[in-house]
CSV table of C-alpha atoms in Angstrom, one decimal:
chain,number,residue,atom,x,y,z
J,1,MET,CA,90.4,132.6,59.4
J,2,ASP,CA,91.1,134.5,62.5
J,3,PHE,CA,90.6,134.0,66.2
J,4,LYS,CA,87.5,135.9,66.5
J,5,GLN,CA,85.9,133.7,64.1
J,6,ILE,CA,87.1,130.6,65.8
J,7,GLU,CA,86.1,131.9,69.3
J,8,ALA,CA,82.7,132.7,67.9
J,9,PHE,CA,82.2,129.1,66.6
J,10,VAL,CA,83.4,127.7,70.0
J,11,ASN,CA,81.1,129.9,72.1
J,12,VAL,CA,78.0,129.2,69.8
J,13,VAL,CA,78.6,125.5,70.5
J,14,ARG,CA,79.1,126.0,74.1
J,15,TYR,CA,75.9,127.9,74.5
J,16,LYS,CA,74.0,126.3,71.7
J,17,SER,CA,72.6,129.7,70.8
J,18,PHE,CA,73.9,132.7,68.7
J,19,SER,CA,72.2,135.1,71.1
J,20,ARG,CA,73.6,133.6,74.3
J,21,ALA,CA,77.1,133.4,72.6
J,22,ALA,CA,76.8,137.1,71.8
J,23,ASP,CA,75.7,138.0,75.4
J,24,ALA,CA,78.7,136.1,76.8
J,25,THR,CA,81.3,137.6,74.6
J,26,PHE,CA,79.9,141.2,74.4
J,27,PHE,CA,79.5,141.0,70.7
J,28,THR,CA,76.2,141.6,68.9
J,29,GLN,CA,74.3,138.7,67.5
J,30,PRO,CA,74.8,139.8,63.8
J,31,THR,CA,78.6,140.0,64.5
J,32,ILE,CA,78.7,136.5,65.8
J,33,SER,CA,76.5,135.2,62.8
J,34,ALA,CA,78.9,137.1,60.4
J,35,HIS,CA,82.0,135.4,61.9
J,36,ILE,CA,80.4,132.0,61.6
J,37,ALA,CA,79.3,132.6,58.0
J,38,THR,CA,82.9,133.8,57.0
J,39,LEU,CA,84.4,130.8,58.7
J,40,GLU,CA,82.1,128.5,56.9
J,41,LYS,CA,82.7,130.1,53.6
J,42,GLU,CA,86.5,129.8,54.2
J,43,LEU,CA,86.3,126.1,55.1
J,44,GLY,CA,83.8,125.4,52.4
J,45,THR,CA,81.4,123.5,54.6
J,46,LYS,CA,78.5,124.1,56.9
J,47,LEU,CA,79.5,123.9,60.6
J,48,LEU,CA,76.2,124.6,62.5
J,49,ASP,CA,72.5,123.7,62.0
J,50,ARG,CA,69.8,125.9,63.5
J,51,LYS,CA,67.1,123.7,65.1
J,52,GLY,CA,64.4,126.0,66.3
J,53,ARG,CA,66.0,128.2,69.0
J,54,SER,CA,68.9,125.6,69.5
J,55,VAL,CA,71.9,125.2,67.4
J,56,GLU,CA,73.7,121.8,66.8
J,57,MET,CA,77.0,121.0,65.1
J,58,THR,CA,77.0,119.2,61.7
J,59,PRO,CA,79.3,116.2,61.4
J,60,GLN,CA,82.0,118.6,59.9
J,61,GLY,CA,81.4,121.0,62.7
J,62,GLN,CA,82.0,118.2,65.3
J,63,THR,CA,85.3,117.4,63.6
J,64,PHE,CA,86.5,121.1,63.4
J,65,TYR,CA,85.3,121.8,67.0
J,66,LYS,CA,88.0,119.6,68.5
J,67,TYR,CA,90.7,121.6,66.7
J,68,ALA,CA,89.0,124.9,67.4
J,69,VAL,CA,89.0,124.3,71.1
J,70,GLU,CA,92.7,123.4,71.0
J,71,MET,CA,93.5,126.5,69.1
J,72,VAL,CA,91.6,128.9,71.5
J,73,ASN,CA,93.2,127.2,74.5
J,74,THR,CA,96.7,127.3,73.1
J,75,ARG,CA,96.4,131.0,72.3
J,76,ALA,CA,94.9,131.7,75.8
J,77,GLN,CA,97.8,129.8,77.5
J,78,ALA,CA,100.4,131.7,75.4
J,79,VAL,CA,98.8,135.1,76.5
J,80,GLN,CA,98.5,134.0,80.1
J,81,SER,CA,102.2,132.9,80.2
J,82,ILE,CA,103.2,136.4,78.8
J,83,ARG,CA,101.2,138.1,81.4
J,84,SER,CA,102.6,135.9,84.1
J,85,GLY,CA,99.4,135.9,86.1
J,86,GLU,CA,99.2,139.6,86.4
J,87,GLU,CA,95.6,139.8,85.2
J,88,GLU,CA,92.7,137.9,86.8
J,89,LEU,CA,91.4,134.9,85.0
J,90,LYS,CA,88.4,135.7,82.9
J,91,GLY,CA,86.7,133.1,80.7
J,92,ILE,CA,84.5,130.0,80.5
J,93,LEU,CA,85.4,126.8,82.3
J,94,GLU,CA,83.5,123.9,80.6
J,95,LEU,CA,83.2,120.6,82.7
J,96,GLN,CA,81.6,117.3,82.3
J,97,THR,CA,80.5,115.3,85.3
J,98,SER,CA,78.7,112.1,86.2
J,99,THR,CA,75.9,112.3,88.7
J,100,ILE,CA,77.5,111.5,92.0
J,101,PRO,CA,80.4,113.9,91.7
J,102,GLY,CA,78.1,116.5,90.3
J,103,ILE,CA,75.9,116.4,93.4
J,104,VAL,CA,78.2,115.6,96.3
J,105,TYR,CA,81.6,117.0,95.3
J,106,LEU,CA,81.7,119.4,92.4
J,107,PRO,CA,79.6,122.2,93.9
J,108,GLU,CA,81.9,122.9,96.7
J,109,LEU,CA,84.9,123.0,94.3
J,110,LEU,CA,83.2,125.5,92.0
J,111,ALA,CA,82.3,127.7,95.0
J,112,GLY,CA,85.7,127.7,96.3
J,113,PHE,CA,87.4,128.2,92.9
J,114,SER,CA,84.9,131.0,92.2
J,115,ARG,CA,85.9,132.9,95.4
J,116,LYS,CA,89.5,132.9,94.1
J,117,HIS,CA,88.7,133.7,90.4
J,118,GLU,CA,85.5,135.8,90.2
J,119,GLY,CA,85.9,136.4,86.6
J,120,VAL,CA,85.5,132.7,85.6
J,121,GLN,CA,82.1,131.4,84.4
J,122,PHE,CA,81.2,127.7,84.6
J,123,TYR,CA,79.5,125.5,82.0
J,124,VAL,CA,78.7,122.2,83.6
J,125,GLU,CA,77.0,119.2,81.9
J,126,MET,CA,75.9,116.3,84.0
J,127,SER,CA,75.3,112.9,82.5
J,128,ASP,CA,76.6,109.3,83.3
J,129,SER,CA,80.2,108.4,83.5
J,130,LYS,CA,80.3,106.8,80.0
J,131,GLN,CA,78.8,109.8,78.4
J,132,ALA,CA,81.0,112.3,80.3
J,133,ILE,CA,84.1,110.5,79.1
J,134,GLU,CA,82.8,110.4,75.5
J,135,ASN,CA,82.0,114.2,75.7
J,136,LEU,CA,85.6,114.8,77.0
J,137,PHE,CA,87.0,113.0,74.0
J,138,ASP,CA,84.9,115.2,71.8
J,139,ARG,CA,86.2,118.3,73.5
J,140,ARG,CA,82.7,119.0,75.0
J,141,GLY,CA,84.5,120.0,78.2
J,142,GLU,CA,88.1,120.2,79.4
J,143,ILE,CA,87.9,118.2,82.6
J,144,ALA,CA,85.4,115.4,83.6
J,145,PHE,CA,84.5,114.1,87.0
J,146,VAL,CA,83.5,110.3,86.7
J,147,GLY,CA,82.9,107.1,88.6
J,148,GLU,CA,85.1,104.9,86.7
J,149,GLN,CA,88.1,104.7,84.4
J,150,GLY,CA,87.2,104.4,80.7
J,151,ALA,CA,88.8,101.7,78.6
J,152,GLU,CA,90.1,104.3,76.1
J,153,GLY,CA,93.5,105.7,76.5
J,154,ASN,CA,94.8,109.2,76.4
J,155,LEU,CA,93.2,110.3,79.6
J,156,ASP,CA,94.9,110.9,82.9
J,157,TYR,CA,92.8,110.0,85.9
J,158,PHE,CA,93.2,111.4,89.5
J,159,GLU,CA,91.6,109.7,92.4
J,160,LEU,CA,89.4,112.1,94.4
J,161,PHE,CA,86.9,110.3,96.9
J,162,THR,CA,85.3,107.1,97.6
J,163,ASP,CA,81.7,106.0,98.2
J,164,ARG,CA,79.6,102.9,98.8
J,165,ILE,CA,76.6,101.3,97.0
J,166,VAL,CA,73.4,100.7,99.0
J,167,LEU,CA,69.8,99.7,98.4
J,168,VAL,CA,67.3,102.4,98.9
J,169,ALA,CA,63.6,101.2,99.5
J,170,PRO,CA,60.4,102.7,100.5
J,171,THR,CA,59.4,102.3,104.1
J,172,SER,CA,56.5,100.1,103.0
J,173,MET,CA,59.0,97.4,101.8
J,174,GLU,CA,59.7,95.1,104.6
J,175,PHE,CA,62.9,93.1,104.7
J,176,GLY,CA,63.2,92.1,108.5
J,177,LYS,CA,66.9,92.7,108.6
J,178,ASP,CA,69.3,95.6,108.6
J,179,VAL,CA,71.8,94.2,106.0
J,180,LEU,CA,70.6,92.6,102.7
J,181,THR,CA,72.1,90.0,100.6
J,182,VAL,CA,71.8,89.7,96.7
J,183,GLU,CA,69.4,86.8,97.2
J,184,ASP,CA,67.2,89.3,99.1
J,185,ILE,CA,67.3,91.7,96.2
J,186,LEU,CA,66.5,89.5,93.4
J,187,PRO,CA,62.8,89.6,93.7
J,188,VAL,CA,62.6,93.2,94.4
J,189,PRO,CA,61.4,95.4,91.6
J,190,LEU,CA,64.2,97.8,90.7
J,191,ILE,CA,64.4,101.4,89.3
J,192,TRP,CA,67.6,101.2,87.2
J,193,ARG,CA,69.9,104.0,86.4
J,194,GLU,CA,70.8,104.6,82.7
J,195,ASN,CA,72.9,102.1,80.9
J,196,GLY,CA,76.1,104.3,81.1
J,197,SER,CA,75.8,104.7,84.9
J,198,ALA,CA,79.0,103.5,86.7
J,199,THR,CA,76.9,102.8,89.7
J,200,ARG,CA,74.7,100.4,87.9
J,201,ARG,CA,77.6,98.8,86.0
J,202,SER,CA,79.5,98.3,89.3
J,203,PHE,CA,76.6,96.6,91.0
J,204,GLU,CA,75.9,94.3,88.1
J,205,ASP,CA,79.6,93.3,88.0
J,206,ALA,CA,79.6,92.6,91.7
J,207,VAL,CA,76.4,90.5,91.4
J,208,GLN,CA,77.9,88.4,88.7
J,209,ALA,CA,81.3,88.0,90.7
J,210,GLN,CA,79.0,86.5,93.5
J,211,GLY,CA,77.8,83.8,91.1
J,212,TYR,CA,74.4,85.3,90.2
J,213,ASP,CA,73.2,86.2,86.7
J,214,LYS,CA,72.5,89.9,86.5
J,215,ASN,CA,69.6,89.1,84.1
J,216,PHE,CA,67.7,87.6,87.0
J,217,LEU,CA,67.5,91.0,88.7
J,218,ARG,CA,64.0,92.3,88.3
J,219,PHE,CA,63.7,95.8,87.1
J,220,ILE,CA,60.4,97.8,86.8
J,221,ALA,CA,61.6,101.2,85.4
J,222,LYS,CA,64.8,102.8,83.9
J,223,MET,CA,65.4,106.5,84.7
J,224,ASN,CA,68.3,108.9,84.2
J,225,ASP,CA,67.1,111.6,86.7
J,226,LEU,CA,68.2,111.0,90.3
J,227,THR,CA,65.3,113.1,91.7
J,228,MET,CA,62.7,111.2,89.7
J,229,ILE,CA,64.3,107.9,91.0
J,230,LEU,CA,64.1,108.9,94.6
J,231,ARG,CA,60.7,110.3,94.2
J,232,SER,CA,59.5,107.0,92.6
J,233,VAL,CA,61.0,105.0,95.4
J,234,GLU,CA,59.2,107.3,98.0
J,235,GLN,CA,56.0,106.5,96.1
J,236,GLY,CA,56.6,102.8,96.4
J,237,LEU,CA,57.3,102.0,92.7
J,238,GLY,CA,60.2,100.0,93.5
J,239,ALA,CA,63.8,100.1,95.2
J,240,ALA,CA,67.0,101.5,93.7
J,241,VAL,CA,70.7,100.7,93.9
J,242,LEU,CA,72.4,104.1,94.4
J,243,SER,CA,75.4,105.8,96.0
J,244,GLN,CA,74.9,106.3,99.7
J,245,THR,CA,76.4,109.7,99.7
J,246,THR,CA,74.1,110.8,96.9
J,247,VAL,CA,71.1,109.7,98.8
J,248,GLU,CA,72.3,111.5,102.0
J,249,ALA,CA,72.9,114.7,100.0
J,250,CYS,CA,69.5,114.8,98.5
J,251,GLU,CA,67.9,114.5,102.0
J,252,ALA,CA,65.1,112.4,100.7
J,253,GLU,CA,62.3,111.4,103.2
J,254,GLY,CA,60.3,108.2,103.4
J,255,LEU,CA,63.2,106.0,102.5
J,256,CYS,CA,65.1,103.1,104.1
J,257,VAL,CA,68.8,102.6,103.2
J,258,TYR,CA,70.2,99.1,103.5
J,259,PRO,CA,73.9,98.1,103.2
J,260,ILE,CA,74.4,95.2,100.9
J,261,GLU,CA,76.3,92.1,102.1
J,262,GLY,CA,79.5,91.7,100.0
J,263,PHE,CA,79.5,95.2,98.8
J,264,THR,CA,81.7,96.7,101.4
J,265,GLU,CA,84.4,97.7,98.8
J,266,LYS,CA,84.2,101.4,98.2
J,267,ARG,CA,84.0,102.8,94.7
J,268,THR,CA,86.5,105.5,93.7
J,269,PHE,CA,85.7,108.7,91.8
J,270,TYR,CA,88.1,110.5,89.5
J,271,MET,CA,89.0,113.8,87.8
J,272,ALA,CA,89.8,112.8,84.2
J,273,ILE,CA,91.8,115.1,81.8
J,274,PRO,CA,92.9,114.6,78.2
J,275,ARG,CA,96.6,113.7,77.9
J,276,GLY,CA,98.8,115.9,75.8
J,277,VAL,CA,96.1,118.5,75.2
J,278,PHE,CA,96.5,122.2,76.0
J,279,LEU,CA,93.9,123.3,78.7
J,280,SER,CA,92.6,126.8,78.9
J,281,PRO,CA,94.2,128.9,81.7
J,282,GLU,CA,90.9,128.6,83.5
J,283,ALA,CA,90.9,124.7,83.2
J,284,GLU,CA,94.6,124.6,84.2
J,285,ALA,CA,94.0,126.6,87.3
J,286,PHE,CA,91.0,124.6,88.3
J,287,LYS,CA,93.0,121.3,87.8
J,288,ASN,CA,95.6,122.6,90.1
J,289,PHE,CA,92.9,123.9,92.6
J,290,VAL,CA,91.4,120.4,92.8
J,291,LEU,CA,94.8,118.7,93.1
J,292,ASP,CA,95.9,121.2,95.9
J,293,ARG,CA,92.7,120.5,97.7
J,294,LYS,CA,93.3,116.7,97.5
J,295,ARG,CA,96.9,117.1,98.8
J,296,THR,CA,95.4,119.2,101.7
J,297,VAL,CA,92.6,116.8,102.8
J,298,GLY,CA,93.6,113.5,101.1
J,299,THR,CA,91.4,111.2,99.1
J,300,ALA,CA,88.1,112.0,100.9
J,301,ASP,CA,86.1,109.1,102.1
J,302,LEU,CA,82.5,110.4,102.1
J,303,VAL,CA,80.8,107.5,103.8
């Protein structure tokens, strides 16, 4: 196998399409297909499955992908070290992020980094913290921005900013007070975030720490899209426990935001990086860019 075949495989996985991978690498689609076919023949196994217009990895492809990314990144780092930064960075930076960093923190970072390195393209996948960490372990991204530290080892976490949990309710929902208690929230129909949400898990843990059973919380819906959650709250479906900064960033109207008594502790958000893994030159530069910004402005308090 050679690096063109490996790079073709990595790019098809990233873009989930032979044609988009071809466009991104300035090869023709038949060339990309030929590289993949040769690689599969040499390895003696199928790496990719075409599903309509999309492409997914086989189990064997998932296993090989982790090593393929490592090989591509190691080669890129070696070339970059020889060139000593004489050439502008040019490549794909693949990131994972949970909802809150993806909305309130990451866009500014991407814009600032892009102004310094115009040749870098970004591939960003947003999910919940749990999924973002899992994707990072599977090498579906080189850096992740998350709202908690996973139980698994082999990741380095860097604190970036803090935020606070609040209850967001429609204006039609009257409480008669400015600050709510857990007892006030128990009868309220709640629109939950997905199970892997660090915001949801943080709230449930704090509820139990106050002596309440989290199963007594009443939920009316579960959604993984923040815009849909806010829109549903506006329409009076229920209330939601969310990040204060995220609500402010979305500039939603027709909502009331309530601090929750006993939830004054701020949550910390992190940049997560696999330990002992070669990052691509683009990812290494982006990591340093984020850490330099943190040293300049400190750990930001967004509330």
